[in-house]
Amino acid sequence: MVVASDAVAGLTPAAASEQIARAFAERGVAVAVVPLAATGQGLREGVAACCPSAVFAAPTTTAELAEALAAGADQLVVDLSGLSVDDLGRSLFDADPADSLAQLRRSWAGRELTALVPEEEVERPLTGLSGHASTALRAEGADLNAILLADAEAERWAAELGVEPSQGSGAARGLGLILAAIGGQVTDPLTFLAARFDLAATMARADLVVTGAESLDFHALGGPVVKRVAQLAAAALRPVIAVVGRNFVSSRELRLGGFETAYPLVPAASTQNATPERLAEVAEQVASTWQW
């Protein structure tokens, strides 16, 4: 079986998954633990588990990004979700951006660079109706004139670098253009982790998939980790159940969402907090009663 949980009961995804898996393993079940997360400490732990030799960086400024790129790691995974950029990455370079980019490209030859961005940005173009300026600036309330000016500036910047924009160039407010140009892969955290763990193939060999989250409701369906696990389990034609802090979803809605059932740690209306101890208890109950 496979256990791939998000954070539950205050535990990180990795710790929550281990807690759930332990209950099944104690009954002789072969369990594959796959720590998945889209952000934060959970993402750092997931990358460490699937790529133990990789350096993980989560820069918040272009200076920190430049430092990570120059550090000489053979494999670098950089989380760009917390990086705020307002200059398309110009501050990464000196007076001759094209030459600086060429030097950076040469320095990364033969090494592996992965840039992690939100899923909706992975294929974002640099310019156009769905480009960086049209999406990011519109969300900030910019008027049409400001958006058109920013779009034109992005075109000039790509020409100055000598880079032909492609899908994903607009990710991370334009940093995707630079990182792809030096040989980096721009993807989202869950796609990256699932691929590195070979999760689809692992699920295909499993009898059961267990996921989890702090809360399960029909709108969010537990969040991106739970949704991705349910999608992969459905593709593998494997049953998936959820162990959650609270469940607000009916049995019918669970089925529509791809779940066999959900096991809450505390009642939906309870004022109690879900605890690691309660997670262990519920995991024991599930492991002792679930029928394949």
Coordinates of C-alpha atoms in Angstrom, one line a residue:
M1 CA 0.0 0.0 0.0
V2 CA 1.0 3.7 -0.3
V3 CA 0.7 6.4 2.3
A4 CA 1.0 9.9 1.0
S5 CA -0.5 12.4 3.5
D6 CA -0.4 16.1 3.8
A7 CA 0.0 17.7 7.3
V8 CA -2.4 16.2 9.9
A9 CA -2.7 16.9 13.6
G10 CA 0.1 19.4 13.5
L11 CA 2.5 16.9 12.0
T12 CA 4.4 17.6 8.8
P13 CA 3.4 15.5 5.8
A14 CA 6.4 13.2 6.3
A15 CA 5.7 12.7 10.0
A16 CA 1.9 12.2 9.5
S17 CA 2.5 9.7 6.7
E18 CA 5.0 7.7 8.9
Q19 CA 2.4 7.7 11.7
I20 CA -0.3 6.3 9.5
A21 CA 2.0 3.8 7.8
R22 CA 3.3 2.5 11.2
A23 CA -0.2 1.1 12.1
F24 CA -0.4 -0.9 8.9
A25 CA 3.3 -2.0 8.9
E26 CA 2.8 -3.4 12.4
R27 CA 0.2 -5.8 10.9
G28 CA 2.7 -7.1 8.3
V29 CA 1.5 -4.8 5.4
A30 CA 4.2 -3.6 3.0
V31 CA 3.9 0.1 3.0
A32 CA 5.5 2.8 0.8
V33 CA 5.7 6.2 2.5
V34 CA 5.7 9.1 0.0
P35 CA 6.0 12.5 1.7
L36 CA 4.3 15.1 -0.5
A37 CA 3.9 18.8 0.1
A38 CA 3.5 21.9 -2.0
T39 CA 5.2 24.4 0.3
G40 CA 7.2 25.0 3.5
Q41 CA 9.0 22.5 5.7
G42 CA 7.0 19.7 4.2
L43 CA 8.3 20.4 0.8
R44 CA 11.9 20.6 2.1
E45 CA 11.4 17.2 3.8
G46 CA 10.0 15.7 0.6
V47 CA 12.9 16.9 -1.5
A48 CA 15.3 15.6 1.0
A49 CA 13.6 12.2 0.9
C50 CA 13.5 11.8 -2.9
C51 CA 16.8 13.6 -3.7
P52 CA 19.1 13.2 -0.7
S53 CA 22.1 14.6 -2.5
A54 CA 20.3 17.8 -3.7
V55 CA 20.7 21.2 -2.2
F56 CA 17.4 22.8 -1.4
A57 CA 17.0 26.6 -1.4
A58 CA 13.9 28.8 -0.7
P59 CA 15.2 32.3 -1.5
T60 CA 13.1 35.3 -0.7
T61 CA 15.2 37.8 -2.6
T62 CA 17.0 37.8 -6.0
A63 CA 20.3 38.2 -4.0
E64 CA 19.6 34.9 -2.2
L65 CA 18.7 33.3 -5.5
A66 CA 21.9 34.5 -7.1
E67 CA 23.8 33.1 -4.1
A68 CA 22.1 29.7 -4.5
L69 CA 22.9 29.6 -8.2
A70 CA 26.5 30.4 -7.6
A71 CA 27.1 28.0 -4.8
G72 CA 28.3 25.2 -7.1
A73 CA 25.8 22.4 -6.2
D74 CA 25.6 19.5 -8.6
Q75 CA 21.9 19.3 -8.0
L76 CA 19.9 22.3 -6.8
V77 CA 16.1 22.4 -6.1
V78 CA 15.0 26.0 -5.6
D79 CA 11.5 26.8 -4.3
L80 CA 10.5 30.2 -5.8
S81 CA 7.1 30.4 -4.1
G82 CA 8.3 32.9 -1.5
L83 CA 10.4 35.0 -3.8
S84 CA 9.1 38.5 -4.7
V85 CA 10.5 39.9 -8.0
D86 CA 9.5 43.2 -9.6
D87 CA 12.3 43.5 -12.3
L88 CA 12.0 40.2 -14.3
G89 CA 15.2 39.1 -12.7
R90 CA 17.4 42.0 -13.9
S91 CA 19.0 42.3 -10.5
L92 CA 20.6 38.8 -11.0
F93 CA 22.9 40.3 -13.6
D94 CA 25.5 43.1 -14.0
A95 CA 25.8 45.7 -16.8
D96 CA 25.8 43.1 -19.6
P97 CA 22.9 40.7 -18.9
A98 CA 23.3 38.6 -22.1
D99 CA 27.0 37.9 -21.2
S100 CA 26.1 37.2 -17.6
L101 CA 23.4 34.8 -18.7
A102 CA 25.8 33.0 -21.0
Q103 CA 28.3 32.6 -18.2
L104 CA 25.6 31.3 -15.9
R105 CA 24.5 28.9 -18.6
R106 CA 28.0 27.6 -19.0
S107 CA 28.4 27.2 -15.2
W108 CA 25.3 25.0 -15.1
A109 CA 26.3 22.7 -17.9
G110 CA 26.3 19.1 -16.7
R111 CA 24.5 20.1 -13.4
E112 CA 20.8 19.7 -12.5
L113 CA 18.6 22.7 -11.6
T114 CA 15.0 22.5 -10.8
A115 CA 12.8 25.6 -10.1
L116 CA 9.6 24.9 -8.2
V117 CA 6.7 27.3 -8.8
P118 CA 2.9 27.1 -8.1
E119 CA 1.1 24.7 -10.5
E120 CA -0.8 27.4 -12.2
E121 CA 2.5 29.1 -13.3
V122 CA 4.3 26.1 -14.8
E123 CA 3.1 26.9 -18.3
R124 CA 2.6 30.6 -17.9
P125 CA 4.1 32.5 -20.9
L126 CA 6.1 35.6 -20.5
T127 CA 3.8 37.9 -22.5
G128 CA 0.3 37.9 -23.9
L129 CA -3.2 37.5 -22.4
S130 CA -2.1 34.8 -20.1
G131 CA 1.4 36.0 -19.5
H132 CA 3.2 37.3 -16.5
A133 CA 2.0 40.9 -16.7
S134 CA -1.6 40.1 -17.6
T135 CA -1.9 37.7 -14.7
A136 CA 0.3 39.0 -11.9
L137 CA -0.3 42.7 -12.4
R138 CA -4.0 42.3 -13.0
A139 CA -4.3 40.4 -9.7
E140 CA -2.6 43.4 -8.0
G141 CA -5.1 45.8 -9.5
A142 CA -3.0 47.4 -12.2
D143 CA -4.7 49.2 -15.1
L144 CA -4.6 48.2 -18.7
N145 CA -1.9 50.7 -19.6
A146 CA 0.4 49.5 -16.9
I147 CA -0.1 45.9 -18.0
L148 CA 0.7 46.8 -21.6
L149 CA 3.8 48.6 -20.6
A150 CA 5.0 45.7 -18.5
D151 CA 4.3 43.3 -21.4
A152 CA 6.4 45.4 -23.7
E153 CA 9.2 45.6 -21.2
A154 CA 9.2 41.8 -20.9
E155 CA 9.5 41.5 -24.6
R156 CA 12.5 43.9 -24.6
W157 CA 14.1 42.0 -21.7
A158 CA 13.9 38.7 -23.6
A159 CA 15.4 40.3 -26.7
E160 CA 18.2 41.9 -24.6
L161 CA 19.0 38.5 -23.2
G162 CA 18.8 36.9 -26.6
V163 CA 16.3 34.3 -25.3
E164 CA 13.2 33.1 -27.1
P165 CA 10.4 32.9 -24.5
S166 CA 8.6 29.6 -24.2
Q167 CA 5.9 28.1 -22.0
G168 CA 6.8 28.7 -18.4
S169 CA 8.9 31.8 -19.1
G170 CA 6.5 33.9 -17.2
A171 CA 6.6 31.7 -14.1
A172 CA 7.8 33.4 -10.8
R173 CA 7.2 36.8 -12.3
G174 CA 9.5 36.2 -15.2
L175 CA 12.3 34.3 -13.6
G176 CA 11.2 31.2 -15.5
L177 CA 12.7 32.8 -18.6
I178 CA 16.2 33.0 -17.0
L179 CA 16.1 29.6 -15.2
A180 CA 15.0 27.7 -18.3
A181 CA 17.6 29.5 -20.4
I182 CA 20.4 28.2 -18.2
G183 CA 19.1 24.6 -18.5
G184 CA 16.8 24.5 -15.5
Q185 CA 13.5 22.7 -15.3
V186 CA 10.5 24.7 -14.2
T187 CA 7.8 22.6 -12.6
D188 CA 5.5 22.5 -9.6
P189 CA 6.4 20.8 -6.3
L190 CA 3.9 17.9 -6.4
T191 CA 4.7 17.0 -10.0
F192 CA 8.4 17.0 -9.1
L193 CA 8.0 14.9 -6.0
A194 CA 5.6 12.5 -7.6
A195 CA 8.0 11.9 -10.5
R196 CA 11.1 11.5 -8.3
F197 CA 9.3 9.0 -6.1
D198 CA 7.9 7.3 -9.2
L199 CA 4.5 7.5 -7.4
A200 CA 2.4 6.5 -10.3
A201 CA 4.2 3.2 -10.7
T202 CA 4.3 2.6 -7.0
M203 CA 0.5 3.1 -6.8
A204 CA 0.0 0.7 -9.7
R205 CA 1.6 -2.0 -7.5
A206 CA -0.4 -1.1 -4.4
D207 CA -3.7 -2.5 -3.0
L208 CA -4.7 0.7 -1.2
V209 CA -3.7 4.3 -1.1
V210 CA -4.0 6.4 2.1
T211 CA -3.8 10.2 2.1
G212 CA -4.6 12.8 4.8
A213 CA -5.1 16.4 5.6
E214 CA -6.1 18.7 8.4
S215 CA -9.6 19.2 7.0
L216 CA -11.6 17.7 4.2
D217 CA -14.4 19.7 2.6
F218 CA -16.0 19.5 -0.8
H219 CA -14.7 22.9 -2.1
A220 CA -11.0 22.4 -1.3
L221 CA -11.1 18.6 -1.1
G222 CA -8.3 18.6 1.5
G223 CA -5.9 20.8 -0.6
P224 CA -3.5 20.1 -3.4
V225 CA -1.7 17.1 -1.9
V226 CA -5.0 15.2 -1.3
K227 CA -6.3 16.2 -4.8
R228 CA -3.1 15.0 -6.5
V229 CA -3.1 11.7 -4.6
A230 CA -6.7 11.1 -5.5
Q231 CA -6.1 11.8 -9.2
L232 CA -3.1 9.4 -9.3
A233 CA -4.9 6.7 -7.5
A234 CA -7.9 7.0 -9.9
A235 CA -5.5 6.8 -12.8
A236 CA -4.0 3.6 -11.3
L237 CA -7.5 2.2 -10.5
R238 CA -6.6 1.9 -6.8
P239 CA -8.9 2.7 -3.9
V240 CA -8.0 5.7 -1.8
I241 CA -9.1 6.6 1.7
A242 CA -8.4 9.7 3.8
V243 CA -7.4 10.2 7.4
V244 CA -8.3 13.8 8.3
G245 CA -8.5 16.1 11.2
R246 CA -12.1 17.0 10.4
N247 CA -14.4 15.8 7.6
F248 CA -17.2 18.0 6.2
V249 CA -17.9 15.8 3.2
S250 CA -20.8 13.4 2.9
S251 CA -20.3 9.8 1.7
R252 CA -21.8 10.7 -1.7
E253 CA -19.4 13.7 -2.1
L254 CA -16.5 11.5 -1.1
R255 CA -17.3 9.1 -3.9
L256 CA -17.5 12.0 -6.3
G257 CA -14.1 13.1 -5.1
G258 CA -12.6 9.7 -5.7
F259 CA -12.5 8.5 -2.1
E260 CA -13.8 5.2 -0.7
T261 CA -14.3 6.8 2.7
A262 CA -12.7 9.3 5.2
Y263 CA -11.8 8.8 8.8
P264 CA -11.9 12.0 10.9
L265 CA -9.8 12.4 14.1
V266 CA -12.4 14.6 15.7
P267 CA -16.1 15.5 14.8
A268 CA -16.5 18.3 12.4
A269 CA -18.3 20.5 14.9
S270 CA -15.9 19.7 17.8
T271 CA -13.8 22.3 19.5
Q272 CA -11.2 19.7 20.2
N273 CA -7.9 19.8 18.4
A274 CA -6.6 16.9 16.4
T275 CA -3.5 15.5 18.1
P276 CA -0.7 13.1 17.0
E277 CA -2.0 10.7 19.7
R278 CA -5.4 10.7 18.2
L279 CA -3.9 10.2 14.7
A280 CA -2.2 7.1 16.0
E281 CA -5.4 5.8 17.5
V282 CA -7.4 6.3 14.3
A283 CA -4.7 4.9 12.2
E284 CA -4.7 1.8 14.4
Q285 CA -8.5 1.5 14.0
V286 CA -8.3 1.8 10.2
A287 CA -5.4 -0.7 9.9
S288 CA -7.3 -3.2 12.0
T289 CA -10.6 -2.9 10.3
W290 CA -10.0 -2.1 6.6
Q291 CA -10.8 -4.9 4.3
W292 CA -9.2 -5.2 0.9

